[in-house]
Short mmCIF file of C-alpha atoms in Angstrom, two decimals:
data_model
loop_
_atom_site.label_atom_id
_atom_site.label_comp_id
_atom_site.label_asym_id
_atom_site.label_seq_id
_atom_site.Cartn_x
_atom_site.Cartn_y
_atom_site.Cartn_z
CA UNK K 1 13.87 7.81 -6.03
CA UNK K 2 16.49 8.41 -3.36
CA UNK K 3 14.41 11.09 -1.61
CA UNK K 4 13.05 8.81 1.13
CA UNK K 5 16.44 7.34 2.15
CA UNK K 6 17.95 10.84 2.08
CA UNK K 7 15.18 12.08 4.37
CA UNK K 8 16.42 9.82 7.17
CA UNK K 9 20.06 10.82 6.96
CA UNK K 10 21.45 10.99 10.48
CA UNK K 11 22.85 14.46 9.76
CA UNK K 12 19.29 15.78 9.58
CA UNK K 13 17.95 14.22 12.78
CA UNK K 14 20.89 13.73 15.14
CA UNK K 15 23.66 15.96 16.50
CA UNK K 16 27.09 15.79 14.86
CA UNK K 17 28.99 12.62 15.81
CA UNK K 18 25.84 10.61 16.65
CA UNK K 19 24.58 7.87 14.30
CA UNK K 20 21.44 5.76 14.12
CA UNK K 21 23.62 2.83 15.19
CA UNK K 22 24.50 4.67 18.38
CA UNK K 23 20.80 5.12 19.14
CA UNK K 24 20.39 1.33 19.28
CA UNK K 25 21.98 1.30 22.72
CA UNK K 26 18.49 2.25 23.90
CA UNK K 27 15.96 -0.58 24.05
CA UNK K 28 13.32 -0.58 21.31
CA UNK K 29 10.61 0.30 23.83
CA UNK K 30 12.69 3.24 25.09
CA UNK K 31 13.61 4.65 21.67
CA UNK K 32 11.29 6.87 19.60
CA UNK K 33 10.84 5.43 16.12
CA UNK K 34 9.12 7.02 13.11
CA UNK K 35 6.72 4.09 12.71
CA UNK K 36 5.26 4.93 16.12
CA UNK K 37 3.60 7.99 14.56
CA UNK K 38 1.18 5.71 12.71
CA UNK K 39 -0.60 5.20 16.05
CA UNK K 40 -1.89 8.79 15.75
CA UNK K 41 -3.92 8.02 12.60
CA UNK K 42 -6.44 5.58 14.14
CA UNK K 43 -6.49 7.79 17.23
CA UNK K 44 -7.58 10.74 15.07
CA UNK K 45 -10.50 8.69 13.71
CA UNK K 46 -11.41 7.73 17.27
CA UNK K 47 -11.43 11.42 18.22
CA UNK K 48 -13.75 12.21 15.28
CA UNK K 49 -16.17 9.47 16.38
CA UNK K 50 -15.92 10.46 20.05
CA UNK K 51 -16.59 14.08 19.19
CA UNK K 52 -19.70 13.09 17.24
CA UNK K 53 -21.00 11.18 20.27
CA UNK K 54 -20.12 14.08 22.56
CA UNK K 55 -21.89 16.71 20.44
CA UNK K 56 -24.90 14.43 19.94
CA UNK K 57 -25.51 13.26 23.50
CA UNK K 58 -23.48 15.28 26.02
CA UNK K 59 -23.44 18.80 24.59
CA UNK K 60 -27.28 19.24 24.42
CA UNK K 61 -27.80 18.81 28.22
CA UNK K 62 -24.98 21.29 28.82
CA UNK K 63 -26.65 23.69 26.38
CA UNK K 64 -29.90 23.53 28.33
CA UNK K 65 -28.10 23.96 31.65
CA UNK K 66 -26.24 27.10 30.48
CA UNK K 67 -29.29 28.45 28.65
CA UNK K 68 -27.85 28.32 25.13
CA UNK K 69 -30.60 29.28 22.71
CA UNK K 70 -30.93 29.17 18.97
CA UNK K 71 -31.24 32.62 17.43
CA UNK K 72 -34.54 33.10 15.62
CA UNK K 73 -34.08 33.67 11.91
CA UNK K 74 -36.39 34.73 9.11
CA UNK K 75 -36.37 31.93 6.54
CA UNK K 76 -35.95 32.75 2.88
CA UNK K 77 -39.11 32.20 0.85
CA UNK K 78 -38.96 29.10 -1.41
CA UNK K 79 -37.62 30.01 -4.85
CA UNK K 80 -36.21 27.25 -7.10
CA UNK K 81 -34.43 29.70 -9.42
CA UNK K 82 -32.71 31.60 -6.60
CA UNK K 83 -31.90 28.39 -4.70
CA UNK K 84 -30.27 26.92 -7.80
CA UNK K 85 -28.17 30.07 -8.28
CA UNK K 86 -27.24 30.09 -4.57
CA UNK K 87 -26.06 26.47 -4.44
CA UNK K 88 -24.45 26.20 -7.86
CA UNK K 89 -22.99 29.63 -8.63
CA UNK K 90 -22.59 32.14 -5.83
CA UNK K 91 -23.87 33.13 -2.41
CA UNK K 92 -23.06 36.78 -3.18
CA UNK K 93 -24.47 37.76 -6.60
CA UNK K 94 -23.07 40.81 -8.37
CA UNK K 95 -25.27 43.73 -9.45
CA UNK K 96 -25.33 42.35 -12.98
CA UNK K 97 -26.41 38.94 -11.73
CA UNK K 98 -29.06 40.52 -9.51
CA UNK K 99 -30.47 42.33 -12.56
CA UNK K 100 -30.73 39.06 -14.51
CA UNK K 101 -32.34 37.33 -11.53
CA UNK K 102 -34.91 40.14 -11.33
CA UNK K 103 -35.98 39.37 -14.90
CA UNK K 104 -35.93 35.62 -14.26
CA UNK K 105 -37.95 35.66 -11.03
CA UNK K 106 -40.05 38.78 -11.48
CA UNK K 107 -38.82 40.26 -8.19
CA UNK K 108 -37.43 43.67 -7.26
CA UNK K 109 -33.77 44.28 -6.49
CA UNK K 110 -34.58 44.70 -2.81
CA UNK K 111 -36.43 41.36 -2.72
CA UNK K 112 -33.52 39.55 -4.42
CA UNK K 113 -30.94 41.01 -2.05
CA UNK K 114 -33.08 40.26 0.98
CA UNK K 115 -33.61 36.65 -0.16
CA UNK K 116 -29.86 36.02 -0.46
CA UNK K 117 -29.23 37.69 2.87
CA UNK K 118 -31.78 35.52 4.65
CA UNK K 119 -30.56 32.42 2.82
CA UNK K 120 -26.99 33.06 3.99
CA UNK K 121 -28.25 33.52 7.52
CA UNK K 122 -29.87 30.07 7.33
CA UNK K 123 -26.46 28.53 6.62
CA UNK K 124 -24.77 30.33 9.48
CA UNK K 125 -23.84 28.04 12.40
CA UNK K 126 -26.28 28.24 15.27
CA UNK K 127 -25.30 28.91 18.87
CA UNK K 128 -25.72 25.25 19.84
CA UNK K 129 -23.20 24.17 17.18
CA UNK K 130 -20.70 26.78 18.37
CA UNK K 131 -21.23 25.66 21.95
CA UNK K 132 -20.72 21.99 21.08
CA UNK K 133 -17.42 22.74 19.35
CA UNK K 134 -16.17 24.86 22.26
CA UNK K 135 -17.27 22.29 24.86
CA UNK K 136 -15.52 19.44 23.03
CA UNK K 137 -12.22 21.35 22.87
CA UNK K 138 -12.58 22.43 26.49
CA UNK K 139 -12.90 18.86 27.74
CA UNK K 140 -9.98 17.66 25.62
CA UNK K 141 -7.65 20.50 26.64
CA UNK K 142 -8.61 20.07 30.30
CA UNK K 143 -7.97 16.30 30.19
CA UNK K 144 -4.69 16.73 28.28
CA UNK K 145 -3.47 19.48 30.62
CA UNK K 146 -4.21 17.52 33.78
CA UNK K 147 -2.64 14.33 32.36
CA UNK K 148 0.41 16.24 31.14
CA UNK K 149 0.86 18.06 34.44
CA UNK K 150 0.65 14.80 36.41
CA UNK K 151 3.23 13.13 34.15
CA UNK K 152 5.65 16.08 34.24
CA UNK K 153 5.34 17.61 37.70
CA UNK K 154 7.96 15.36 39.33
CA UNK K 155 10.33 15.30 36.33
CA UNK K 156 13.57 17.30 36.68
CA UNK K 157 13.20 19.08 33.31
CA UNK K 158 9.87 20.55 34.42
CA UNK K 159 11.80 22.75 36.87
CA UNK K 160 15.24 22.97 35.26
CA UNK K 161 15.17 23.30 31.46
CA UNK K 162 18.81 22.30 31.16
CA UNK K 163 17.64 18.81 32.04
CA UNK K 164 15.85 18.72 28.68
CA UNK K 165 19.24 18.23 27.05
CA UNK K 166 21.16 16.21 29.61
CA UNK K 167 22.47 13.05 27.87
CA UNK K 168 20.68 14.02 24.66
CA UNK K 169 19.88 12.19 22.38
CA UNK K 170 20.24 9.07 24.55
CA UNK K 171 17.17 9.78 26.65
CA UNK K 172 14.76 6.87 27.27
CA UNK K 173 11.14 7.42 26.26
CA UNK K 174 8.60 7.05 29.05
CA UNK K 175 5.27 5.38 28.25
CA UNK K 176 3.27 8.25 29.76
CA UNK K 177 4.98 10.76 27.49
CA UNK K 178 4.57 8.48 24.47
CA UNK K 179 0.79 8.48 24.94
CA UNK K 180 0.77 12.18 25.76
CA UNK K 181 2.40 12.83 22.38
CA UNK K 182 0.21 10.41 20.44
CA UNK K 183 -3.05 11.75 21.92
CA UNK K 184 -2.13 15.35 21.15
CA UNK K 185 -1.00 14.40 17.64
CA UNK K 186 -4.19 12.42 17.03
CA UNK K 187 -6.31 15.33 18.27
CA UNK K 188 -4.71 17.82 15.86
CA UNK K 189 -5.08 15.33 13.01
CA UNK K 190 -8.80 15.11 13.88
CA UNK K 191 -9.10 18.91 13.72
CA UNK K 192 -7.70 18.81 10.19
CA UNK K 193 -10.07 16.00 9.22
CA UNK K 194 -13.06 18.10 10.35
CA UNK K 195 -11.81 21.45 9.14
CA UNK K 196 -14.25 21.51 6.21
CA UNK K 197 -17.30 21.14 8.49
CA UNK K 198 -16.14 23.10 11.52
CA UNK K 199 -17.04 26.76 11.98
CA UNK K 200 -14.90 29.00 9.77
CA UNK K 201 -13.69 32.02 11.69
CA UNK K 202 -11.80 35.12 10.66
CA UNK K 203 -8.46 33.48 11.51
CA UNK K 204 -9.25 30.33 9.49
CA UNK K 205 -5.97 30.44 7.52
CA UNK K 206 -3.95 31.06 10.66
CA UNK K 207 -5.69 28.11 12.33
CA UNK K 208 -4.76 25.81 9.43
CA UNK K 209 -1.14 27.01 9.59
CA UNK K 210 -1.16 26.45 13.35
CA UNK K 211 -2.52 22.89 13.05
CA UNK K 212 -0.01 21.98 10.32
CA UNK K 213 2.91 23.53 12.21
CA UNK K 214 1.86 21.69 15.38
CA UNK K 215 1.61 18.33 13.59
CA UNK K 216 4.99 18.78 11.90
CA UNK K 217 6.51 20.01 15.16
CA UNK K 218 5.18 17.04 17.14
CA UNK K 219 6.22 14.52 14.47
CA UNK K 220 9.73 15.89 14.06
CA UNK K 221 10.37 16.39 17.77
CA UNK K 222 9.28 12.80 18.42
CA UNK K 223 11.57 11.31 15.77
CA UNK K 224 14.50 13.49 16.87
CA UNK K 225 13.82 12.66 20.56
CA UNK K 226 13.05 16.29 21.45
CA UNK K 227 10.31 14.87 23.65
CA UNK K 228 11.25 16.53 26.92
CA UNK K 229 11.06 20.06 25.57
CA UNK K 230 8.08 19.01 23.43
CA UNK K 231 6.01 17.98 26.44
CA UNK K 232 6.64 21.37 28.07
CA UNK K 233 5.49 23.17 24.92
CA UNK K 234 2.29 21.12 24.82
CA UNK K 235 1.53 21.76 28.48
CA UNK K 236 2.04 25.51 28.12
CA UNK K 237 -0.31 25.76 25.14
CA UNK K 238 -3.07 23.70 26.76
CA UNK K 239 -3.09 25.91 29.86
CA UNK K 240 -4.58 28.95 28.11
CA UNK K 241 -6.71 27.00 25.62
CA UNK K 242 -8.78 25.63 28.53
CA UNK K 243 -9.72 29.14 29.62
CA UNK K 244 -10.50 30.29 26.08
CA UNK K 245 -12.94 27.47 25.38
CA UNK K 246 -14.61 27.76 28.80
CA UNK K 247 -15.13 31.51 28.30
CA UNK K 248 -16.71 30.81 24.90
CA UNK K 249 -19.04 28.22 26.45
CA UNK K 250 -20.39 30.73 28.99
CA UNK K 251 -20.54 33.43 26.30
CA UNK K 252 -23.00 31.35 24.28
CA UNK K 253 -25.16 30.79 27.37
CA UNK K 254 -27.78 33.09 28.85
CA UNK K 255 -27.29 34.89 32.17
CA UNK K 256 -23.56 34.10 32.52
CA UNK K 257 -22.11 37.45 31.47
CA UNK K 258 -20.14 38.04 34.69
CA UNK K 259 -18.71 34.52 34.60
CA UNK K 260 -17.78 34.93 30.93
CA UNK K 261 -16.14 38.32 31.58
CA UNK K 262 -14.14 36.92 34.52
CA UNK K 263 -12.91 33.95 32.48
CA UNK K 264 -12.03 36.25 29.60
CA UNK K 265 -9.90 38.45 31.86
CA UNK K 266 -8.10 35.43 33.32
CA UNK K 267 -7.60 33.94 29.85
CA UNK K 268 -6.16 37.20 28.49
CA UNK K 269 -3.63 37.41 31.30
CA UNK K 270 -2.65 33.73 31.05
CA UNK K 271 -2.37 33.85 27.24
CA UNK K 272 -0.24 37.00 27.16
CA UNK K 273 2.04 35.73 29.94
CA UNK K 274 2.48 32.17 28.64
CA UNK K 275 2.67 32.89 24.90
CA UNK K 276 4.49 36.23 24.85
CA UNK K 277 6.68 35.91 27.95
CA UNK K 278 7.26 32.31 29.10
CA UNK K 279 7.28 30.69 25.65
CA UNK K 280 10.02 32.89 24.11
CA UNK K 281 12.01 33.60 27.28
CA UNK K 282 12.02 30.04 28.67
CA UNK K 283 11.21 27.44 26.03
CA UNK K 284 12.61 29.04 22.87
CA UNK K 285 15.65 30.08 24.90
CA UNK K 286 16.08 26.47 26.00
CA UNK K 287 16.02 25.18 22.42
CA UNK K 288 18.15 27.99 20.95
CA UNK K 289 20.77 28.49 23.66
CA UNK K 290 20.72 25.88 26.40
CA UNK K 291 20.82 23.02 23.88
CA UNK K 292 24.13 24.41 22.57
CA UNK K 293 25.72 23.49 25.89
CA UNK K 294 25.32 19.83 24.92
CA UNK K 295 25.62 19.64 21.10
CA UNK K 296 26.48 21.71 18.06
CA UNK K 297 23.77 22.97 15.68
CA UNK K 298 22.51 20.57 13.00
CA UNK K 299 19.70 20.57 10.44
CA UNK K 300 17.10 19.36 12.91
CA UNK K 301 18.08 22.08 15.37
CA UNK K 302 17.40 24.83 12.81
CA UNK K 303 14.20 23.20 11.54
CA UNK K 304 12.75 22.77 15.04
CA UNK K 305 13.48 26.36 16.02
CA UNK K 306 12.02 27.73 12.77
CA UNK K 307 8.76 25.94 13.57
CA UNK K 308 8.80 27.45 17.05
CA UNK K 309 9.25 30.88 15.49
CA UNK K 310 6.21 30.24 13.25
CA UNK K 311 4.18 29.46 16.37
CA UNK K 312 5.46 32.63 18.02
CA UNK K 313 4.36 34.74 15.04
CA UNK K 314 0.88 33.22 15.37
CA UNK K 315 0.94 33.98 19.10
CA UNK K 316 1.64 37.63 18.32
CA UNK K 317 -1.19 37.71 15.77
CA UNK K 318 -3.69 36.26 18.28
CA UNK K 319 -2.37 38.53 21.03
CA UNK K 320 -3.31 41.47 18.82
CA UNK K 321 -6.87 40.15 18.53
CA UNK K 322 -7.05 39.62 22.28
CA UNK K 323 -5.80 43.13 23.03
CA UNK K 324 -8.49 44.52 20.72
CA UNK K 325 -11.06 42.53 22.66
CA UNK K 326 -9.60 43.80 25.96
CA UNK K 327 -9.85 47.38 24.70
CA UNK K 328 -13.50 46.86 23.73
CA UNK K 329 -14.13 45.11 27.04
CA UNK K 330 -12.80 48.09 28.98
CA UNK K 331 -15.02 50.40 26.93
CA UNK K 332 -18.00 48.14 27.61
CA UNK K 333 -18.53 47.31 23.94
CA UNK K 334 -17.38 43.69 23.84
CA UNK K 335 -20.25 41.56 22.54
CA UNK K 336 -18.61 38.88 20.40
CA UNK K 337 -15.35 37.06 19.77
CA UNK K 338 -12.97 38.91 17.43
CA UNK K 339 -12.51 35.50 15.77
CA UNK K 340 -16.27 35.08 15.29
CA UNK K 341 -17.42 32.91 12.42
CA UNK K 342 -17.01 34.19 8.90
CA UNK K 343 -19.57 36.78 7.79
CA UNK K 344 -21.34 36.64 11.15
CA UNK K 345 -20.84 40.30 12.00
CA UNK K 346 -22.06 41.53 8.62
CA UNK K 347 -24.89 39.03 8.44
CA UNK K 348 -26.11 39.84 11.96
CA UNK K 349 -26.12 43.54 11.18
CA UNK K 350 -27.97 42.92 7.92
CA UNK K 351 -30.42 40.59 9.62
CA UNK K 352 -31.14 43.19 12.29
CA UNK K 353 -31.61 45.74 9.53
CA UNK K 354 -34.21 43.45 7.94
CA UNK K 355 -36.00 43.07 11.25
CA UNK K 356 -35.87 46.82 11.87
CA UNK K 357 -37.17 47.44 8.36
CA UNK K 358 -40.07 45.05 8.96
CA UNK K 359 -40.76 46.75 12.29
CA UNK K 360 -40.69 50.19 10.66
CA UNK K 361 -43.08 48.98 7.98
CA UNK K 362 -45.45 47.55 10.60
CA UNK K 363 -45.21 50.74 12.63
CA UNK K 364 -45.83 52.84 9.52
CA UNK K 365 -48.86 50.73 8.63
CA UNK K 366 -50.23 50.99 12.17
CA UNK K 367 -49.75 54.74 12.15
CA UNK K 368 -51.36 54.95 8.72
CA UNK K 369 -54.33 52.96 9.95
CA UNK K 370 -54.61 55.20 13.00
CA UNK K 371 -54.44 58.29 10.80
CA UNK K 372 -57.03 56.91 8.39
CA UNK K 373 -59.29 55.91 11.26
CA UNK K 374 -59.02 59.32 12.90
CA UNK K 375 -59.69 61.07 9.60
CA UNK K 376 -62.59 58.77 8.86
CA UNK K 377 -63.99 59.41 12.35
CA UNK K 378 -63.59 63.16 11.87
CA UNK K 379 -65.26 62.97 8.49
CA UNK K 380 -68.10 60.90 9.92
CA UNK K 381 -68.57 63.30 12.82
CA UNK K 382 -68.50 66.22 10.44
CA UNK K 383 -71.19 64.63 8.28
CA UNK K 384 -73.34 63.92 11.33
CA UNK K 385 -72.99 67.51 12.57
CA UNK K 386 -73.81 68.89 9.14
CA UNK K 387 -76.95 66.76 8.98
CA UNK K 388 -78.01 67.84 12.44
CA UNK K 389 -77.40 71.50 11.60
CA UNK K 390 -79.28 71.20 8.35
CA UNK K 391 -82.17 69.51 10.09
CA UNK K 392 -82.24 72.18 12.82
CA UNK K 393 -82.23 74.98 10.26
CA UNK K 394 -84.91 73.37 8.11
CA UNK K 395 -87.19 72.57 11.07
CA UNK K 396 -88.82 76.09 11.31
CA UNK K 397 -89.49 76.05 7.58
CA UNK K 398 -91.23 72.71 7.81
CA UNK K 399 -93.28 73.90 10.80
CA UNK K 400 -94.31 77.08 8.93
CA UNK K 401 -95.44 75.06 5.98
CA UNK K 402 -97.46 72.74 8.15
CA UNK K 403 -99.27 75.69 9.69
#
C-alpha cells in the first residue's frame, strides 16, 4: 500500500540535503513534474495516426521515385486443411506432422514442405512496407535532430559538459527542451504500441530492451531534472539513426547502390564514433565523474548510470553487427541488412531454390522434348530410307515380272 509514496522519496530522486520543498523555489512552469509525462501518451497516439497517414499517402510516391518494387512470389495453392494447420497450429510443421498432413491431403512430402514455404513467403513483409517504416523513422529522426540541435547549439552545456551540473538540481526547465523530451518520449511509446505489427528483425529482443530502457531513462531523467545531459544523449543518438534509415531507404530502391553504399560507410563511421567513443568518453563520463563535483552519489545517480550502461551494451552489440556488414562490404558480398527481418534470409534462399527447381524441371522437360523430337525425326527418316531402299531393290523384280 505504501509503495507509491515510497517511490517518491526525495532520497531516490534528489541529491543528499535537497528536499522536494527546496525544489519549490522554482516556478511551476520551470520545474519538471511527474504529471508532465502524461503528455507523452496522447502524443504517442498522434504519432501512430500520423505514421498511418504517412505510410498511406506519402511513402508510395517516394517508393515510385526510388524505384522500390515488390518482389514477385509464387503463391501457395489453396488448401483448406493446410491453411487451417498453418493459422491455428504452426508455420513450421515437424516431420511427424508433415506425415499426417500427407495422409490428410493426399500430397507428397515435397509438396507439403513447398506449400508451407510458399505460404510463409506470402506473410513476409514486402519491400514497400520495409521502405515505409524506414522512411517514417528517417523523417522523425531528421526533424528531431534538427530541432534538438537548434535548441541546444547556443546553450553552454552543449560545449562544456560541466554546465550540465551547475546549480543542479535547481535548473529551470526551458519550454523547447520540455517539448523535445515529450516528442521523443511519445515517439518511443508509439514504437512499442506498434511493435506487434512492425517488421520483426533478428535483433527484435534487443530493440524491445532498447525502447524500454529509453522510455525509463527519459522518464526518470525528466523527473530528476537530468534534462541537460538527457538532451545531449538524445541528440547524439538521433545523429546516426538518420543515416541508418536513409541508407535503408536507398537500399530498398532500384539503381541507388552507390548512394546506399556511400551512406552506409558514413553511417558506420558516425555510429562507431558517437556510440563507442563520444558516448562513453564524454556523456557517461559527465554523469559518472563530473556530476560528483557538484553532489554526492544517491539512488537516482546509480539508477541513471546503470541505464546508460545498458544502452552502451546494446551499442556494442549493434557495433558488432555493423562491423560484420563492413567486412562483407569490403569483400563485395554485402546484399542485405544483418538485422534483416526474421526468417528472410532462409526464406529467400528456399524461395530461390523453388524457382531454380522449377527452372530445372522446365529445362529438363524442354531437353526431353528435344531429345524425343530428334529421336522421332531420326526414326521417321530411317523408316523413309528403308522404304525407299526396299522400293529400289524390288523395282527390278517388278519390271522382270511385267516383261
